Tab-separated table of N, CA and C in Angstrom:
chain	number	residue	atom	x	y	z
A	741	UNK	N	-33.133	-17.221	-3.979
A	741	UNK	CA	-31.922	-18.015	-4.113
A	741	UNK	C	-30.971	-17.379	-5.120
A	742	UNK	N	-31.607	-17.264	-6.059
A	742	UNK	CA	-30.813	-16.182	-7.477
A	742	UNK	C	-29.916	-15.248	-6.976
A	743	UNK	N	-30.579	-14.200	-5.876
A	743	UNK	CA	-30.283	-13.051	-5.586
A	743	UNK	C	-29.139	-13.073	-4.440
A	744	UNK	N	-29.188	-14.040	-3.424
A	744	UNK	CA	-28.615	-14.776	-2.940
A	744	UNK	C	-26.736	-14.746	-3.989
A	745	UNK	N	-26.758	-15.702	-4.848
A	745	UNK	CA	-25.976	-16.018	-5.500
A	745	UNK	C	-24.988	-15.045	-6.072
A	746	UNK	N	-26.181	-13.736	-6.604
A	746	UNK	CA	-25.317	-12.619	-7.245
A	746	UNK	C	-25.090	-11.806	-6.394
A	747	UNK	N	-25.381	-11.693	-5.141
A	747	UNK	CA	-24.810	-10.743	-3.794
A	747	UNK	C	-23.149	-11.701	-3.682
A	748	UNK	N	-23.450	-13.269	-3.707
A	748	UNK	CA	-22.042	-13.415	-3.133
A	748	UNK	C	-21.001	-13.374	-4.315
A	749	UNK	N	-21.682	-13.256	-5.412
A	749	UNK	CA	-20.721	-13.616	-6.733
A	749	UNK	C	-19.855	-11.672	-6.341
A	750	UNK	N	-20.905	-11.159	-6.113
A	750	UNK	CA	-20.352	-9.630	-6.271
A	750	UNK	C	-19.199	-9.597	-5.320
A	751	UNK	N	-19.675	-9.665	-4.067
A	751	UNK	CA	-18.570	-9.385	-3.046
A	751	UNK	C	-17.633	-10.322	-3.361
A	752	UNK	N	-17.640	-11.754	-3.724
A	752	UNK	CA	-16.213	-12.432	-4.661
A	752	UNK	C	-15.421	-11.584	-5.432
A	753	UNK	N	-16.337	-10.662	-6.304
A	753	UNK	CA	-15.676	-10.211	-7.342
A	753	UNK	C	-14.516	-8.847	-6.624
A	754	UNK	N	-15.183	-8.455	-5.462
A	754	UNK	CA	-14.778	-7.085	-4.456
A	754	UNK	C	-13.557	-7.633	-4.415
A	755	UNK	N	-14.141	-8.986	-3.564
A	755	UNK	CA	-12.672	-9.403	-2.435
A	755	UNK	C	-11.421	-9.955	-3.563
A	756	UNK	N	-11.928	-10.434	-4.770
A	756	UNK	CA	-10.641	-10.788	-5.490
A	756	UNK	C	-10.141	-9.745	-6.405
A	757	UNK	N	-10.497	-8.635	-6.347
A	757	UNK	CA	-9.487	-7.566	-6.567
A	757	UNK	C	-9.323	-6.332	-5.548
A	758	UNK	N	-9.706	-6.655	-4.185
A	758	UNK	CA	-8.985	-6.400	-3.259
A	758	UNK	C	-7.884	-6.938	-3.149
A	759	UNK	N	-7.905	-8.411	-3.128
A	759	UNK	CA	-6.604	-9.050	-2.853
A	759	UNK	C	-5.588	-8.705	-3.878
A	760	UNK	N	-5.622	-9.155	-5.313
A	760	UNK	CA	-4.818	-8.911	-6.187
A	760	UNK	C	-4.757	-7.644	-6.609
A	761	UNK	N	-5.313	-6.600	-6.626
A	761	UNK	CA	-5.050	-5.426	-6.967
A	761	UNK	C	-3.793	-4.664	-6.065
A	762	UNK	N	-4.469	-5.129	-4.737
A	762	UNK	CA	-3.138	-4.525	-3.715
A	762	UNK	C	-2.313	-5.194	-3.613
A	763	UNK	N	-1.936	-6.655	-4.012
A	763	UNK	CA	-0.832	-7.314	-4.003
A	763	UNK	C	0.209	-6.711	-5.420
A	764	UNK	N	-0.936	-6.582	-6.529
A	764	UNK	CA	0.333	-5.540	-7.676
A	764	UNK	C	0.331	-4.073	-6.793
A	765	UNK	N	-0.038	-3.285	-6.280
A	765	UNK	CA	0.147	-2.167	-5.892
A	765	UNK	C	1.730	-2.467	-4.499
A	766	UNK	N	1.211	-3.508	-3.738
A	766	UNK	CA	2.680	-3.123	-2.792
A	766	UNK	C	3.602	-3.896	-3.853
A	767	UNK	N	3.975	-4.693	-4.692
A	767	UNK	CA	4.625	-5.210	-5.318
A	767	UNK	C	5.709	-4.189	-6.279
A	768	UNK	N	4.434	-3.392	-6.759
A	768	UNK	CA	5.008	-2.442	-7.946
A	768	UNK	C	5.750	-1.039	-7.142
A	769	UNK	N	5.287	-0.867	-5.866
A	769	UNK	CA	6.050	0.022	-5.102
A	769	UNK	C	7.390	-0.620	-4.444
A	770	UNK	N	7.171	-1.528	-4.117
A	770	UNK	CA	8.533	-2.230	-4.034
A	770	UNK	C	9.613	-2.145	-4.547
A	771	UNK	N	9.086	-2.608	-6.044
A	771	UNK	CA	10.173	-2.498	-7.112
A	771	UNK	C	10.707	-1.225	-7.569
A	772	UNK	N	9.847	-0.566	-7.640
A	772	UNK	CA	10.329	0.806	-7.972
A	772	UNK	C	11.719	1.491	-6.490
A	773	UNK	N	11.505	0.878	-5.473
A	773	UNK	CA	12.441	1.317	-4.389
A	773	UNK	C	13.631	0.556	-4.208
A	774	UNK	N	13.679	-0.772	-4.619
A	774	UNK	CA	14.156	-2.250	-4.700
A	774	UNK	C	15.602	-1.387	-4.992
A	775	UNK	N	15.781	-0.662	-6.287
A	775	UNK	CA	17.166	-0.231	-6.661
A	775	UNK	C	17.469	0.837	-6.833
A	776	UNK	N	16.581	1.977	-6.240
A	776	UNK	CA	16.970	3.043	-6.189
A	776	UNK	C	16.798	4.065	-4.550
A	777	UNK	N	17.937	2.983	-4.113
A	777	UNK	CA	18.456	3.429	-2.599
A	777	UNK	C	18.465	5.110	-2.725
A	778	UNK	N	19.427	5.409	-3.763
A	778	UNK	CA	19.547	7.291	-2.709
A	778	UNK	C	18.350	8.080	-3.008
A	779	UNK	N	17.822	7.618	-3.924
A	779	UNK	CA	16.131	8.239	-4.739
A	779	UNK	C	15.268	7.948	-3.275
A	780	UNK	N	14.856	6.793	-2.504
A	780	UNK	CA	14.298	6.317	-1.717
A	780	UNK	C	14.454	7.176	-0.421
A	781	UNK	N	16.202	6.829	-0.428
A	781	UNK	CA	16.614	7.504	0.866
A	781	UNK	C	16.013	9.120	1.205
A	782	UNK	N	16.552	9.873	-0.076
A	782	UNK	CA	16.258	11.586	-0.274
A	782	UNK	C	14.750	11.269	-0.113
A	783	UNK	N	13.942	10.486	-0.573
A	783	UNK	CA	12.441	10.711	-0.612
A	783	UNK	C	12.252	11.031	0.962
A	784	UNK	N	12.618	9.676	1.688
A	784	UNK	CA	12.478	9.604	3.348
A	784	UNK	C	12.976	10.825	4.434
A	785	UNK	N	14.253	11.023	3.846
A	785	UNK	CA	14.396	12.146	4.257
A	785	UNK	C	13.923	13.659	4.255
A	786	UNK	N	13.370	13.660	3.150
A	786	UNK	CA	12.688	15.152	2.598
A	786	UNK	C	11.513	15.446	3.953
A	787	UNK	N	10.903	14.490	4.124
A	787	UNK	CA	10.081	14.575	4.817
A	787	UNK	C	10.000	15.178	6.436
A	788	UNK	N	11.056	15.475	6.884
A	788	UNK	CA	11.891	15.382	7.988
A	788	UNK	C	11.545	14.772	8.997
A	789	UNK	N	11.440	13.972	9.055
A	789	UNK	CA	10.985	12.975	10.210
A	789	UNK	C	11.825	12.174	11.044
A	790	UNK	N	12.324	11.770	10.430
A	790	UNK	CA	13.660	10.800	10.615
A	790	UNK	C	14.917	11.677	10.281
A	791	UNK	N	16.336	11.243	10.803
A	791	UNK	CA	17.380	11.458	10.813
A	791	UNK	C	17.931	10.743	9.306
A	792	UNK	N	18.345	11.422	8.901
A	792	UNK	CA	19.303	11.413	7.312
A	792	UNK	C	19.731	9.582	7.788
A	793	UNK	N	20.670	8.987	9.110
A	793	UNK	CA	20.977	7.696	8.705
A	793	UNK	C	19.860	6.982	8.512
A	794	UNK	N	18.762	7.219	10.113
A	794	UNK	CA	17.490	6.284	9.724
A	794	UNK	C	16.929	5.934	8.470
A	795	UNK	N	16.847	7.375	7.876
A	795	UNK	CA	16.406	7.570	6.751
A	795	UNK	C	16.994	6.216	5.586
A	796	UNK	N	17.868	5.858	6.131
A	796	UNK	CA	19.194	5.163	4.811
A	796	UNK	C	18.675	3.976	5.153
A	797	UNK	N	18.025	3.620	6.590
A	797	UNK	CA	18.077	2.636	7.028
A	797	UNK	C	16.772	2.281	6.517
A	798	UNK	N	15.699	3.164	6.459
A	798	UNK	CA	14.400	2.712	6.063
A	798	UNK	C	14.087	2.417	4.217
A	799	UNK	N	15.182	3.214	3.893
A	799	UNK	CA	15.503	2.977	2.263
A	799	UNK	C	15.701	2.050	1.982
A	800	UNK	N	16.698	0.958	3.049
A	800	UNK	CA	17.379	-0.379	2.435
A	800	UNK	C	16.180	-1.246	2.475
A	801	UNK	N	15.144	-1.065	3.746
A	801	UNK	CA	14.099	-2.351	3.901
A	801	UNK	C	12.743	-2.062	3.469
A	802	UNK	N	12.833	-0.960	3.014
A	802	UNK	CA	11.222	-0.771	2.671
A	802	UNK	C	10.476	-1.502	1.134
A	803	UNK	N	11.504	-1.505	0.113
A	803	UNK	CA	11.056	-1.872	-1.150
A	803	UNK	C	11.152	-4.036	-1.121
A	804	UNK	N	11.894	-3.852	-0.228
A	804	UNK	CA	12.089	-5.789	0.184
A	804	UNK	C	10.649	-5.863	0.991
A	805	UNK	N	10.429	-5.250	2.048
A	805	UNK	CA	9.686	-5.486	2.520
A	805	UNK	C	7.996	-4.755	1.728
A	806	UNK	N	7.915	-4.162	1.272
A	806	UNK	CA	6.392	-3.735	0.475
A	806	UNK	C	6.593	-5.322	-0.773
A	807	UNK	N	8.025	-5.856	-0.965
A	807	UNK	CA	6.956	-6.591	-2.260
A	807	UNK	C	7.027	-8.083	-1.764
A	808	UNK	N	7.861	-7.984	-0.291
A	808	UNK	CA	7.093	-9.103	0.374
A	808	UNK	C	5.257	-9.255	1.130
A	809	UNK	N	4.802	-7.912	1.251
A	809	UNK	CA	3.682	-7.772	1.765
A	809	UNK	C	2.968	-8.083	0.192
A	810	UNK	N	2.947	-7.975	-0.584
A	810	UNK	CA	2.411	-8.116	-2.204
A	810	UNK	C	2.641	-9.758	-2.098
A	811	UNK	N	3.677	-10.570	-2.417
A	811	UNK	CA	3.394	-11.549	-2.636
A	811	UNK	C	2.983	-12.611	-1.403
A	812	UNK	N	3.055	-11.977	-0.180
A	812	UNK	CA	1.853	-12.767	0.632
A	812	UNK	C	0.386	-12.276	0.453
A	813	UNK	N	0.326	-11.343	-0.156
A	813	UNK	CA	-1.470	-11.272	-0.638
A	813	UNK	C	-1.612	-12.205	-2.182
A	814	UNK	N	-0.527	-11.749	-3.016
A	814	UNK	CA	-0.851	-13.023	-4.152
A	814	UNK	C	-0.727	-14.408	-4.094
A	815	UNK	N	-0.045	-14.845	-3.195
A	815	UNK	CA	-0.129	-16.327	-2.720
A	815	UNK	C	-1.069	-16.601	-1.652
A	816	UNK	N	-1.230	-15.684	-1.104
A	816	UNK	CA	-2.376	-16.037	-0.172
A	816	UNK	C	-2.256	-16.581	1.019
A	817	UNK	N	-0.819	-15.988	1.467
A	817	UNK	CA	-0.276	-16.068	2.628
A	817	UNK	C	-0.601	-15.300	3.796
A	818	UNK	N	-1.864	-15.603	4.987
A	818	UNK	CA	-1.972	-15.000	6.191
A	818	UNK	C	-2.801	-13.777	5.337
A	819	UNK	N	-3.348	-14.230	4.605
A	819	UNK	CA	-4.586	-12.742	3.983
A	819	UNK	C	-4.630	-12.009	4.965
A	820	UNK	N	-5.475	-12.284	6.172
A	820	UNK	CA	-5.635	-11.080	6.911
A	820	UNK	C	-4.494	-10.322	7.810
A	821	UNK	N	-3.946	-11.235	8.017
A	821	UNK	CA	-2.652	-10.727	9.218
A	821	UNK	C	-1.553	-9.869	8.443
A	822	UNK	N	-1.685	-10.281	7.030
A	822	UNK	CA	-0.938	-9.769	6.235
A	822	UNK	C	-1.494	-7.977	5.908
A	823	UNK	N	-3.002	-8.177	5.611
A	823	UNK	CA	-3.646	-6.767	5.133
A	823	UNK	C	-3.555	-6.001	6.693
A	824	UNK	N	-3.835	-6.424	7.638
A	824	UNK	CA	-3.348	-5.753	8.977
A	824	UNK	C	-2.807	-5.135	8.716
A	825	UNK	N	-1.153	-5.303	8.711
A	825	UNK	CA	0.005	-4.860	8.602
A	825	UNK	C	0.047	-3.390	7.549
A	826	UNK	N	-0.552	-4.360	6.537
A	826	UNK	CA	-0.521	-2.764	5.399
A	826	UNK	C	-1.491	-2.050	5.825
A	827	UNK	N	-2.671	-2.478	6.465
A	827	UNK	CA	-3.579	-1.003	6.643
A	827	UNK	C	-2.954	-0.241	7.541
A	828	UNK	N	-2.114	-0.890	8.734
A	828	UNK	CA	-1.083	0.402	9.519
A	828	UNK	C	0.159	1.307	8.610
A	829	UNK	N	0.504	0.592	8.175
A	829	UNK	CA	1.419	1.112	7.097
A	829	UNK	C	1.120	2.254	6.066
A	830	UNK	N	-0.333	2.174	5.672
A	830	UNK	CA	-0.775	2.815	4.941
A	830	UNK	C	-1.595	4.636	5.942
A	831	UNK	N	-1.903	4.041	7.010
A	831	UNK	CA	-2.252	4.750	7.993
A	831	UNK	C	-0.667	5.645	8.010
A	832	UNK	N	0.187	5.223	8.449
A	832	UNK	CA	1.467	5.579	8.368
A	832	UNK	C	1.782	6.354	7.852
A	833	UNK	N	1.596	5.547	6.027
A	833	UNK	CA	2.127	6.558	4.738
A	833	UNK	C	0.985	8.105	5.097
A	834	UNK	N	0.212	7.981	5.179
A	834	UNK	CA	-1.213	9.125	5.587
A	834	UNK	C	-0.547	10.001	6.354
A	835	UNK	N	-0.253	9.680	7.956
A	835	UNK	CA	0.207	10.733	8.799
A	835	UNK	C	1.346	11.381	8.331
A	836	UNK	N	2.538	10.706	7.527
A	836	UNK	CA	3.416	11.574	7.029
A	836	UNK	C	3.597	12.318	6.152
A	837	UNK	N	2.417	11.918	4.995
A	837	UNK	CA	2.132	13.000	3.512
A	837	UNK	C	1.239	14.011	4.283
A	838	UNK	N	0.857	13.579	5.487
A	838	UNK	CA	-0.577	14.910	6.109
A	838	UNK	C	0.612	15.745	6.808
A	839	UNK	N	1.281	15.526	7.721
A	839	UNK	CA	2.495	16.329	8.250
A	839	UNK	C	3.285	16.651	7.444
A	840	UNK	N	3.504	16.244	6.556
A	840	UNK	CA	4.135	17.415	5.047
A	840	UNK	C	3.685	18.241	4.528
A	841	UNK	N	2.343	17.785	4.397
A	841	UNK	CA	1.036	18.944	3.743
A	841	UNK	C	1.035	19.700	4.242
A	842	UNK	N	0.894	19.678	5.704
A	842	UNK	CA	0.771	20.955	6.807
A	842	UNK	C	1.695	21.447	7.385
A	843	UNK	N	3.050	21.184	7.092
A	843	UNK	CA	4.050	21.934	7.188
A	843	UNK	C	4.570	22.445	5.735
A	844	UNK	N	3.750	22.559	5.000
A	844	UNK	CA	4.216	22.920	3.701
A	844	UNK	C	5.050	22.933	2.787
A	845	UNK	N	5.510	21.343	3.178
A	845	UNK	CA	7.062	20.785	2.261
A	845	UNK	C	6.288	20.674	0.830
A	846	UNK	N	7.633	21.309	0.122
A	846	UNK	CA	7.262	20.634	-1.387
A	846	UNK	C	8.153	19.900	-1.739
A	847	UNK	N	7.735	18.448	-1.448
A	847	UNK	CA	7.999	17.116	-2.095
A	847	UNK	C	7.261	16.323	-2.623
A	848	UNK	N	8.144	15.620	-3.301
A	848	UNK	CA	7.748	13.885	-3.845
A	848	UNK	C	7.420	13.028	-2.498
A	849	UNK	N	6.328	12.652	-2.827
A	849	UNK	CA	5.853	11.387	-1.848
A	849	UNK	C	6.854	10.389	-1.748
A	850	UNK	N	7.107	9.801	-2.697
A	850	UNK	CA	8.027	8.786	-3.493
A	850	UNK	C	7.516	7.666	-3.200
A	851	UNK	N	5.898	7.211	-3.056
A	851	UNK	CA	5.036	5.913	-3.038
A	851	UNK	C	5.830	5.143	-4.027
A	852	UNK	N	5.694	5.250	-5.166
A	852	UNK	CA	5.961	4.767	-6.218
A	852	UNK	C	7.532	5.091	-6.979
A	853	UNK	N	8.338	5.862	-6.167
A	853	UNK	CA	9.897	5.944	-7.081
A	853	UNK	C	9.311	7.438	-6.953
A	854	UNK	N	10.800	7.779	-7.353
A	854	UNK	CA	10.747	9.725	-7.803
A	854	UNK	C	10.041	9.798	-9.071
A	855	UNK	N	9.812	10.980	-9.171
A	855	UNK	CA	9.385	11.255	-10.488
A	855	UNK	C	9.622	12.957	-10.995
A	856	UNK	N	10.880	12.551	-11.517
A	856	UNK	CA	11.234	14.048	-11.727
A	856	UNK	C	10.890	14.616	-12.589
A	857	UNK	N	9.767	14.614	-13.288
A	857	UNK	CA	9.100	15.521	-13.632
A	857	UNK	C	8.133	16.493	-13.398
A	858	UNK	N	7.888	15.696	-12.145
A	858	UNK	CA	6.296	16.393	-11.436
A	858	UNK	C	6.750	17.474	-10.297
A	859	UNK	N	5.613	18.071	-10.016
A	859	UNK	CA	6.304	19.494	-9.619
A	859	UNK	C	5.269	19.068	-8.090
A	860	UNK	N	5.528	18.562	-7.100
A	860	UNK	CA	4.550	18.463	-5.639
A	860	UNK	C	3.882	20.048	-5.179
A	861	UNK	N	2.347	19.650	-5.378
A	861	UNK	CA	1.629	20.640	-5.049
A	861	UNK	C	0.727	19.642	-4.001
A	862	UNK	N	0.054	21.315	-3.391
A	862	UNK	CA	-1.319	20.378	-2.315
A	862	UNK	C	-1.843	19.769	-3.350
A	863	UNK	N	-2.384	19.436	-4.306
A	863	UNK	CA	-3.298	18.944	-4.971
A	863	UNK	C	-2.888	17.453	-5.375
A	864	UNK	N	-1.202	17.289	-5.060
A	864	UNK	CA	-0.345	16.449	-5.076
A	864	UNK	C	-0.716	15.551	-3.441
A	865	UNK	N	-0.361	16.317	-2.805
A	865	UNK	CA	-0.738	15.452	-1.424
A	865	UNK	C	-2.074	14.973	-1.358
A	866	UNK	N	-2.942	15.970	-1.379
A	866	UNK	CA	-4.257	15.164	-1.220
A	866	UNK	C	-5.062	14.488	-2.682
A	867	UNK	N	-4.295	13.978	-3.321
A	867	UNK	CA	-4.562	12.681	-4.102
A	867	UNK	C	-4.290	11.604	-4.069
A	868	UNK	N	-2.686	12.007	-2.852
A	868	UNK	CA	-2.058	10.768	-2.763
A	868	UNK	C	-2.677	10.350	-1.830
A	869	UNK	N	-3.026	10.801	-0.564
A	869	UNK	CA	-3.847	10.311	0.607
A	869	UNK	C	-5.395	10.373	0.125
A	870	UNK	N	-6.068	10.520	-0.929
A	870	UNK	CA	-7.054	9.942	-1.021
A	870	UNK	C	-6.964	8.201	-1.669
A	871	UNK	N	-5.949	8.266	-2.479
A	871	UNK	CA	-5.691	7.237	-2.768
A	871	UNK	C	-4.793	5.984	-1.800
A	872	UNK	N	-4.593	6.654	-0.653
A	872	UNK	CA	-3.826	5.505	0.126
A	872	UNK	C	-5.793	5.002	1.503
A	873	UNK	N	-6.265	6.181	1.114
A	873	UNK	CA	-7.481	5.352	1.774
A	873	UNK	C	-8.484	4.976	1.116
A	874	UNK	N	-8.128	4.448	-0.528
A	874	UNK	CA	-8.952	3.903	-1.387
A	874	UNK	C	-8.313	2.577	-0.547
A	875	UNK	N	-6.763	2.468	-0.997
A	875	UNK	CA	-6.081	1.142	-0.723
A	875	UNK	C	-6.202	0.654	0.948
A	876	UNK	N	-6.270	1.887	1.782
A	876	UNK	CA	-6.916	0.943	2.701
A	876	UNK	C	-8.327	0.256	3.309
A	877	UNK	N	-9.341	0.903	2.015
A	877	UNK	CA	-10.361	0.387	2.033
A	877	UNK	C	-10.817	-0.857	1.468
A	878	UNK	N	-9.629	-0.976	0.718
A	878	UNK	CA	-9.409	-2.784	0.114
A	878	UNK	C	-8.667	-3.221	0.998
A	879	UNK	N	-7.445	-3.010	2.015
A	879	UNK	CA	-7.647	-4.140	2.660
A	879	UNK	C	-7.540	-4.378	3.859
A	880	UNK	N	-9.002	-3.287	4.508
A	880	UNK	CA	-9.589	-3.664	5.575
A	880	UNK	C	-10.250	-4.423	4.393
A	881	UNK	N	-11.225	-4.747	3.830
A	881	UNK	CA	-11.983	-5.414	3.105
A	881	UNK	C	-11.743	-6.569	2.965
A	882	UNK	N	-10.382	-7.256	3.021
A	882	UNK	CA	-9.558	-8.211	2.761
A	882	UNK	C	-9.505	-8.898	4.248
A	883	UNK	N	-9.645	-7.810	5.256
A	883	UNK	CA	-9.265	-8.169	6.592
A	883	UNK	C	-10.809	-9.098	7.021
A	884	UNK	N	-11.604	-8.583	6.358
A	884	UNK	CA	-12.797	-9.333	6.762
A	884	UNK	C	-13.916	-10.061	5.834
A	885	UNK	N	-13.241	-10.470	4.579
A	885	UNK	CA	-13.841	-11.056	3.751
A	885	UNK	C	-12.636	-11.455	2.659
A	886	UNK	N	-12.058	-12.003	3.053
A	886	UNK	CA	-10.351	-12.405	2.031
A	886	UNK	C	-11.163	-13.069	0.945
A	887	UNK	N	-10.449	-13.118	0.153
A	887	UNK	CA	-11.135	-13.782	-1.013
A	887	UNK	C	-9.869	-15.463	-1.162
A	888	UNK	N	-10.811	-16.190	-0.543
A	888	UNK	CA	-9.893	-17.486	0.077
A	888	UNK	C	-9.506	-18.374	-1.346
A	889	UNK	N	-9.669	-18.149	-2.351
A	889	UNK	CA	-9.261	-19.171	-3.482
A	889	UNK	C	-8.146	-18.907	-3.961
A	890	UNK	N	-7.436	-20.136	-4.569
A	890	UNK	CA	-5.975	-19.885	-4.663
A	890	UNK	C	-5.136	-19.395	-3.583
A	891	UNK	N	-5.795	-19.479	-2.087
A	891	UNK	CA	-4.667	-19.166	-1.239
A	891	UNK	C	-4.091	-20.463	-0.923
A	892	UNK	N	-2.595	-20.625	-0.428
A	892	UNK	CA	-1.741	-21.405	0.503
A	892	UNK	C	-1.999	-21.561	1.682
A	893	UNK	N	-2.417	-20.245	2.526
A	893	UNK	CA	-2.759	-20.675	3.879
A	893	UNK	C	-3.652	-19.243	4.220
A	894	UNK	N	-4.682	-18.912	3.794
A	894	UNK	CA	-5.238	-17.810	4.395
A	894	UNK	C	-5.220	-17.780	5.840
């Protein structure tokens, strides 16, 4: 029964900083994009994927929309339907830092805002995509074990 108890206390402890950890992570990427449209824009564009307007276009909604995906994981809005969404997204962010990598752009990711100090190396890309499939290993995790307390409507 004991053992029982501390298996579920653990995976509680998983699933509630799955939830809140990635709710400050899309939150804090948000903000960092929230007001710095041409920083955002040049990020999107560097990448060449998109066309310079798209590019403008994905600048205006991306930082509204990452810290709306954050505060439906901290309120506890649609937990799973919500982590869905970001594990494609994050899949997303992956295929386009991997098609940069391998076309050998040297850029800023710009996950988190520019950062003009840092100089983008491979060692740069593949930290960032190890770290976007840490985050999507929290929340598939979320997708199938939400951590239901303090939610509004899981």
């Amino acid at each position: 029964m004991k053992s029982k108890l501390n298996k579920t206390l653990v995976l509680d402890i998983i699933s509630f900083v799955a939830r809140f950890y990635m709710a400050f992570v899309w939150i804090t990427a948000g903000l960092h994009k929230i007001n710095a449209y041409m920083d955002t824009s040049q990020s999107i564009t560097a990448y060449k994927i998109f066309t310079p307007e798209f590019s403008g276009y994905l600048a205006t909604i991306i930082g509204p929309l990452e810290i709306a995906g954050g505060v439906l994981l901290l309120l506890g809005i649609f937990l799973k339907q919500s982590s869905k969404v970001a594990t494609v997204v994050l899949i997303l962010f992956i295929i386009g830092m991997g098609q940069a990598w391998a076309r050998g752009l040297n850029i800023e990711c710009g996950c988190f805002g520019v950062q003009p100090s840092s100089t983008p190396t491979a060692a740069h890309f593949a930290t960032s995509i190890a770290r976007d499939f840490i985050f999507i290993f929290l929340t598939v995790w979320t997708i199938y074990r939400p951590f239901k307390k303090w939610a509004i409507h899981a």
